[in-house]
Coordinates of C-alpha atoms in Angstrom, one line a residue:
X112 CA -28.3 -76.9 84.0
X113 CA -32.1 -77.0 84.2
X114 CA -31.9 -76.9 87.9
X115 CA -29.5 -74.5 88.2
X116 CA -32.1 -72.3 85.9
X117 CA -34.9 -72.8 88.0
X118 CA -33.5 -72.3 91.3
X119 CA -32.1 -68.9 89.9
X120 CA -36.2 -68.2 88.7
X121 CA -36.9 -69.0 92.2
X122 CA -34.5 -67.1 94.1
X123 CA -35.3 -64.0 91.5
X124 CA -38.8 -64.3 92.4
X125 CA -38.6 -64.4 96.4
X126 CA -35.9 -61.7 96.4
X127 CA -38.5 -59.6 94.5
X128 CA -41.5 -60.9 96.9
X129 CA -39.8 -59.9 99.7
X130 CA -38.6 -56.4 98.4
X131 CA -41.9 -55.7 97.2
X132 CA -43.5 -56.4 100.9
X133 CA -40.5 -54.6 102.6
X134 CA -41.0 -51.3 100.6
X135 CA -44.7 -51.6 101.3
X136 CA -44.6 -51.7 104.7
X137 CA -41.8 -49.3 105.1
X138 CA -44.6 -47.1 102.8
X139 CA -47.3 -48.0 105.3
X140 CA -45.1 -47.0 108.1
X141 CA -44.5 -43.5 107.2
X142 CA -48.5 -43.3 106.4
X143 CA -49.2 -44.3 109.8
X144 CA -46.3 -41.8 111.4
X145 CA -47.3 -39.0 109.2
X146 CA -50.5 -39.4 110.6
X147 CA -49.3 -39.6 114.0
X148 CA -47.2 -36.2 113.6
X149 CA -50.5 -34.4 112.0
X150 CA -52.3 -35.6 115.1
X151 CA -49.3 -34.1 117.5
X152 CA -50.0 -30.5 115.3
X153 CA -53.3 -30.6 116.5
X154 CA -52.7 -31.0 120.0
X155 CA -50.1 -28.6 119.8
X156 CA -52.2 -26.2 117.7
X157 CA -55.6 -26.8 120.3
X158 CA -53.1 -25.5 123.1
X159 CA -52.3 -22.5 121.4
X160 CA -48.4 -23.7 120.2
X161 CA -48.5 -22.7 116.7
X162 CA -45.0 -22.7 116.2
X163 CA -44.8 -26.6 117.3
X164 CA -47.9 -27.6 115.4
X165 CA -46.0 -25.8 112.4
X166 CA -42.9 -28.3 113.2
X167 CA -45.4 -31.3 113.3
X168 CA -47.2 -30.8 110.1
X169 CA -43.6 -30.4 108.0
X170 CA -42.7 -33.4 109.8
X171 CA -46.4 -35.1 108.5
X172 CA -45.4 -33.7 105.2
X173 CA -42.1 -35.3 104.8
X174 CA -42.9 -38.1 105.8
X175 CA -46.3 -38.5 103.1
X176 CA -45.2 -35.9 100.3
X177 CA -49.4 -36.6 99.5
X178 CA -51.1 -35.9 102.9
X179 CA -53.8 -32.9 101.9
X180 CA -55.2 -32.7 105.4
X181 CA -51.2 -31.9 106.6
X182 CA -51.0 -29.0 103.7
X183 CA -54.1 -27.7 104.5
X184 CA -53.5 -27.3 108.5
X185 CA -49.9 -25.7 107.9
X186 CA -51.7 -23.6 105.6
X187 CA -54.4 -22.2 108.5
X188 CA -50.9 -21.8 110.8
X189 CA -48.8 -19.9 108.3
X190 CA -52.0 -17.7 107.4
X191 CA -52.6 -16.9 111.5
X192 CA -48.8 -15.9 111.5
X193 CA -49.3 -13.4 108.6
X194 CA -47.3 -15.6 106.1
X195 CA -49.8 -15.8 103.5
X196 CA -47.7 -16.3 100.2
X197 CA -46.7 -19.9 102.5
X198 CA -50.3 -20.4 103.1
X199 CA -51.1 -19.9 99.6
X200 CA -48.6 -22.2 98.4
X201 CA -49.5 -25.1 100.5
X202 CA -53.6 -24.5 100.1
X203 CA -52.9 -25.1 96.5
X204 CA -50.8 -27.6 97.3
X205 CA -53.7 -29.4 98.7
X206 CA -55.6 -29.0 95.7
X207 CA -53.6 -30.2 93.3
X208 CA -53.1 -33.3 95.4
X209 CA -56.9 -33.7 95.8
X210 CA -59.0 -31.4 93.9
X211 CA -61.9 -32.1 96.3
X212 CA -60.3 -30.7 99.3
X213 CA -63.2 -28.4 100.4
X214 CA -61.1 -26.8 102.8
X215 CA -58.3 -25.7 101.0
X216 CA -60.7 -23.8 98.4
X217 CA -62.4 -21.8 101.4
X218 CA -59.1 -21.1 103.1
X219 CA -57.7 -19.6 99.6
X220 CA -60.6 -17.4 99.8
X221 CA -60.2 -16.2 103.5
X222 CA -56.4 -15.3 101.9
X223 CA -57.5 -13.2 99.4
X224 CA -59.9 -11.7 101.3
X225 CA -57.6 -10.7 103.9
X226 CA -55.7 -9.0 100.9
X227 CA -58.8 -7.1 99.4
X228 CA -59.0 -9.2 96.4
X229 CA -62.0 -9.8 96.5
X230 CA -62.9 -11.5 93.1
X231 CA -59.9 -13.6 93.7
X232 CA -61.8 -14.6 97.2
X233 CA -65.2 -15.4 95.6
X234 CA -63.8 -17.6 92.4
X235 CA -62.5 -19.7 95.0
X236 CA -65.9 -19.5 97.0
X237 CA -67.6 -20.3 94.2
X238 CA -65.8 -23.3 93.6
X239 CA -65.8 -24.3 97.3
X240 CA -69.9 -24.0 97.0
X241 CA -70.5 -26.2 93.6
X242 CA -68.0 -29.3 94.8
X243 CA -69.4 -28.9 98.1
X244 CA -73.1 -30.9 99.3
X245 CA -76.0 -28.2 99.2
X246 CA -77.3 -29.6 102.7
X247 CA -73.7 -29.0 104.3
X248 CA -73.3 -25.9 106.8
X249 CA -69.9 -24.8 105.9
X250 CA -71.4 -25.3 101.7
X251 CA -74.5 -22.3 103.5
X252 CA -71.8 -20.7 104.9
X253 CA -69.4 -20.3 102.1
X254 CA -72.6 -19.0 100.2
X255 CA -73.1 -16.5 102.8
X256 CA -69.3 -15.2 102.7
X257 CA -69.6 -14.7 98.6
X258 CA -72.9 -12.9 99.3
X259 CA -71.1 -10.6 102.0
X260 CA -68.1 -10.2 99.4
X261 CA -70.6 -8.9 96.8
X262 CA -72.0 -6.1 99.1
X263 CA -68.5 -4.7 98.8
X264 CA -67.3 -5.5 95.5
X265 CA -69.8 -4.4 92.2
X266 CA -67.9 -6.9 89.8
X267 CA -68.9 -10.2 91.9
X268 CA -72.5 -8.7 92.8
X269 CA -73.3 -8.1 89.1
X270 CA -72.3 -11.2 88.2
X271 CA -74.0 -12.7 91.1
X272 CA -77.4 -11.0 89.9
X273 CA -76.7 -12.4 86.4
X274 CA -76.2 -16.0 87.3
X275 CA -79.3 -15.4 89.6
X276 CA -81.1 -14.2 86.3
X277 CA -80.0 -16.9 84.4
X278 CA -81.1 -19.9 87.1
X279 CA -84.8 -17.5 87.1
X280 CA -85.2 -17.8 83.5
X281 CA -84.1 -21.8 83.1
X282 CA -86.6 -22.3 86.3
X283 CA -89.3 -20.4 84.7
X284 CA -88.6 -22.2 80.8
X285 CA -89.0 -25.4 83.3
X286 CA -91.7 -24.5 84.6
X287 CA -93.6 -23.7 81.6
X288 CA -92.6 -27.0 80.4
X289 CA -94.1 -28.8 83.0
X290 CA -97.2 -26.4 82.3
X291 CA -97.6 -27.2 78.9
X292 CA -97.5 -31.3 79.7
X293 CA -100.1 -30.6 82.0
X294 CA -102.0 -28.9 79.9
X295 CA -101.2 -31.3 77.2
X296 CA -102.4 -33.8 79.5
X297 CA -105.8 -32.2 80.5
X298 CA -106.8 -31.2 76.8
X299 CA -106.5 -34.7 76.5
X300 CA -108.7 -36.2 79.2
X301 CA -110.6 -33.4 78.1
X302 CA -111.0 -34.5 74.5
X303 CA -111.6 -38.3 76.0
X304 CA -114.8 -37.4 78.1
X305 CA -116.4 -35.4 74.9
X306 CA -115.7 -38.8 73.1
X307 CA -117.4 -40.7 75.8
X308 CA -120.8 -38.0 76.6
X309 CA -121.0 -38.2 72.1
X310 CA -121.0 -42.2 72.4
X311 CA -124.0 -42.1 75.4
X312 CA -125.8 -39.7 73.2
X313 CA -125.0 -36.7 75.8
X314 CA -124.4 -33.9 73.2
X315 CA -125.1 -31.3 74.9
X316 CA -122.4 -31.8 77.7
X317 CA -120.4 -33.4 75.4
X318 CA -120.4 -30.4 72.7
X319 CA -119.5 -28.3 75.8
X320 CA -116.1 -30.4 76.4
X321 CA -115.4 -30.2 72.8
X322 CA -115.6 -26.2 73.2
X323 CA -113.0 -26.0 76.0
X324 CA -110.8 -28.0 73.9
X325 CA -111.3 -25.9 71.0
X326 CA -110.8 -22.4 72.6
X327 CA -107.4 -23.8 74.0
X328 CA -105.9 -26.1 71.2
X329 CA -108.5 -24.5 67.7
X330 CA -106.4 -26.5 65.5
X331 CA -107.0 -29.9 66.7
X332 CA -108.2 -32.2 63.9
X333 CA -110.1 -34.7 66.2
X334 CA -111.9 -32.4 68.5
X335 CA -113.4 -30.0 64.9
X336 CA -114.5 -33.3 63.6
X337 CA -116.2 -34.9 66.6
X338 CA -117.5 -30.9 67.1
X339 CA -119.2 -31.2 63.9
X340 CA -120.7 -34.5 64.1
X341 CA -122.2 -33.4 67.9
X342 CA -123.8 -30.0 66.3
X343 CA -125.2 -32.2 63.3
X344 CA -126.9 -34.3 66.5
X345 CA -127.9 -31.3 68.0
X346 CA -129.8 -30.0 64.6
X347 CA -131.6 -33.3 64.0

């Protein structure tokens, strides 16, 4: 009876080992094909044969339900053909498979742009340009296509000029930030070299250095005392 159990275990466990490793590679396979039909669509496409490189990248698609480079090239086909309700569908497609397909968000906004929506064309734009890398071309060139959409539409230039406003005033609260540490920093140093003129016996210069701290910061405990105690060496 024991062996009779485990050579049941056993058999259980290779049947399911071997299923496992057959559905993988069956999965791999239809990767690798899909892959090989998307490749056909862009030969066929590169020769001007949009209605075959349309059959290929359906064929890519069955094959790997999740292949976003497939949806996004069927989507540039069924837009050049004037289907853009397809193209639409299979752009966003795309992005819900992988919301980083960069692509797919500037393709969306060469749809609606086509249709005259054009805050429809720069929400996706604008998306396309804060995934994408600042140093990238097609990331400067997106930029420039919002820009060009803003010349002709007043909602997307105001808001444009407002979000411009807003990064002017957080660079300039930055800036003066980094001024005040600075000058922080110098009242400081400033504050330190009085210190070390009083302790050579150099009032004069010293009571000088403890005037330019005084004019900037006239509250500073420190510098009135050390002030004080310089002018009483002054007067003796």
């Amino acid at each position: 009876m024991k062996f009779l159990k485990k050579y049941i275990s056993l058999m259980l466990f290779i049947f399911v080992f071997v299923s496992t490793n057959i559905s993988l590679s069956f999965a791999l396979d239809l990767t690798q094909d899909a892959k090989t039909y998307r490749d056909l669509g862009l030969q066929a496409q590169s020769s001007g044969d949009a209605n075959l490189a349309m059959t290929y990248y359906q064929k890519a698609i069955e094959l790997d339900p999740y292949f976003t480079t497939a949806y996004n090239d069927l989507g540039v086909i069924y837009e050049a053909k004037g289907m853009y309700d397809r193209a639409e569908s299979v752009y966003m497609k795309a992005i819900e498979i992988d919301p980083a397909c960069l692509s797919a968000y500037s393709n969306m906004a060469s749809i609606y742009e086509r249709k005259g929506e054009y805050e429809q064309a720069a929400y996706y734009l604008k998306l396309r340009i804060k995934l994408g890398n600042p140093a990238d071309p097609w990331t400067y060139k997106a930029q420039e296509r919002l820009y060009k959409i803003a010349e002709v539409c007043p909602s997307v230039k105001q808001e444009l000029v407002e979000q411009e406003s807003l990064a002017l005033t957080a660079d300039l609260i930055k800036q003066k930030q980094v001024e005040a540490v600075q000058e922080k920093t110098h009242q400081k140093n400033t504050l330190m070299h009085a210190k070390a003129l009083y302790y050579k016996g150099d009032y004069v210069p010293a009571f000088n250095e403890l005037v330019k701290v005084m004019e900037v910061d006239p509250y500073n405990q420190e510098a009135q005392d050390l002030l004080r105690a310089t002018q009483k060496k002054l007067l003796m």
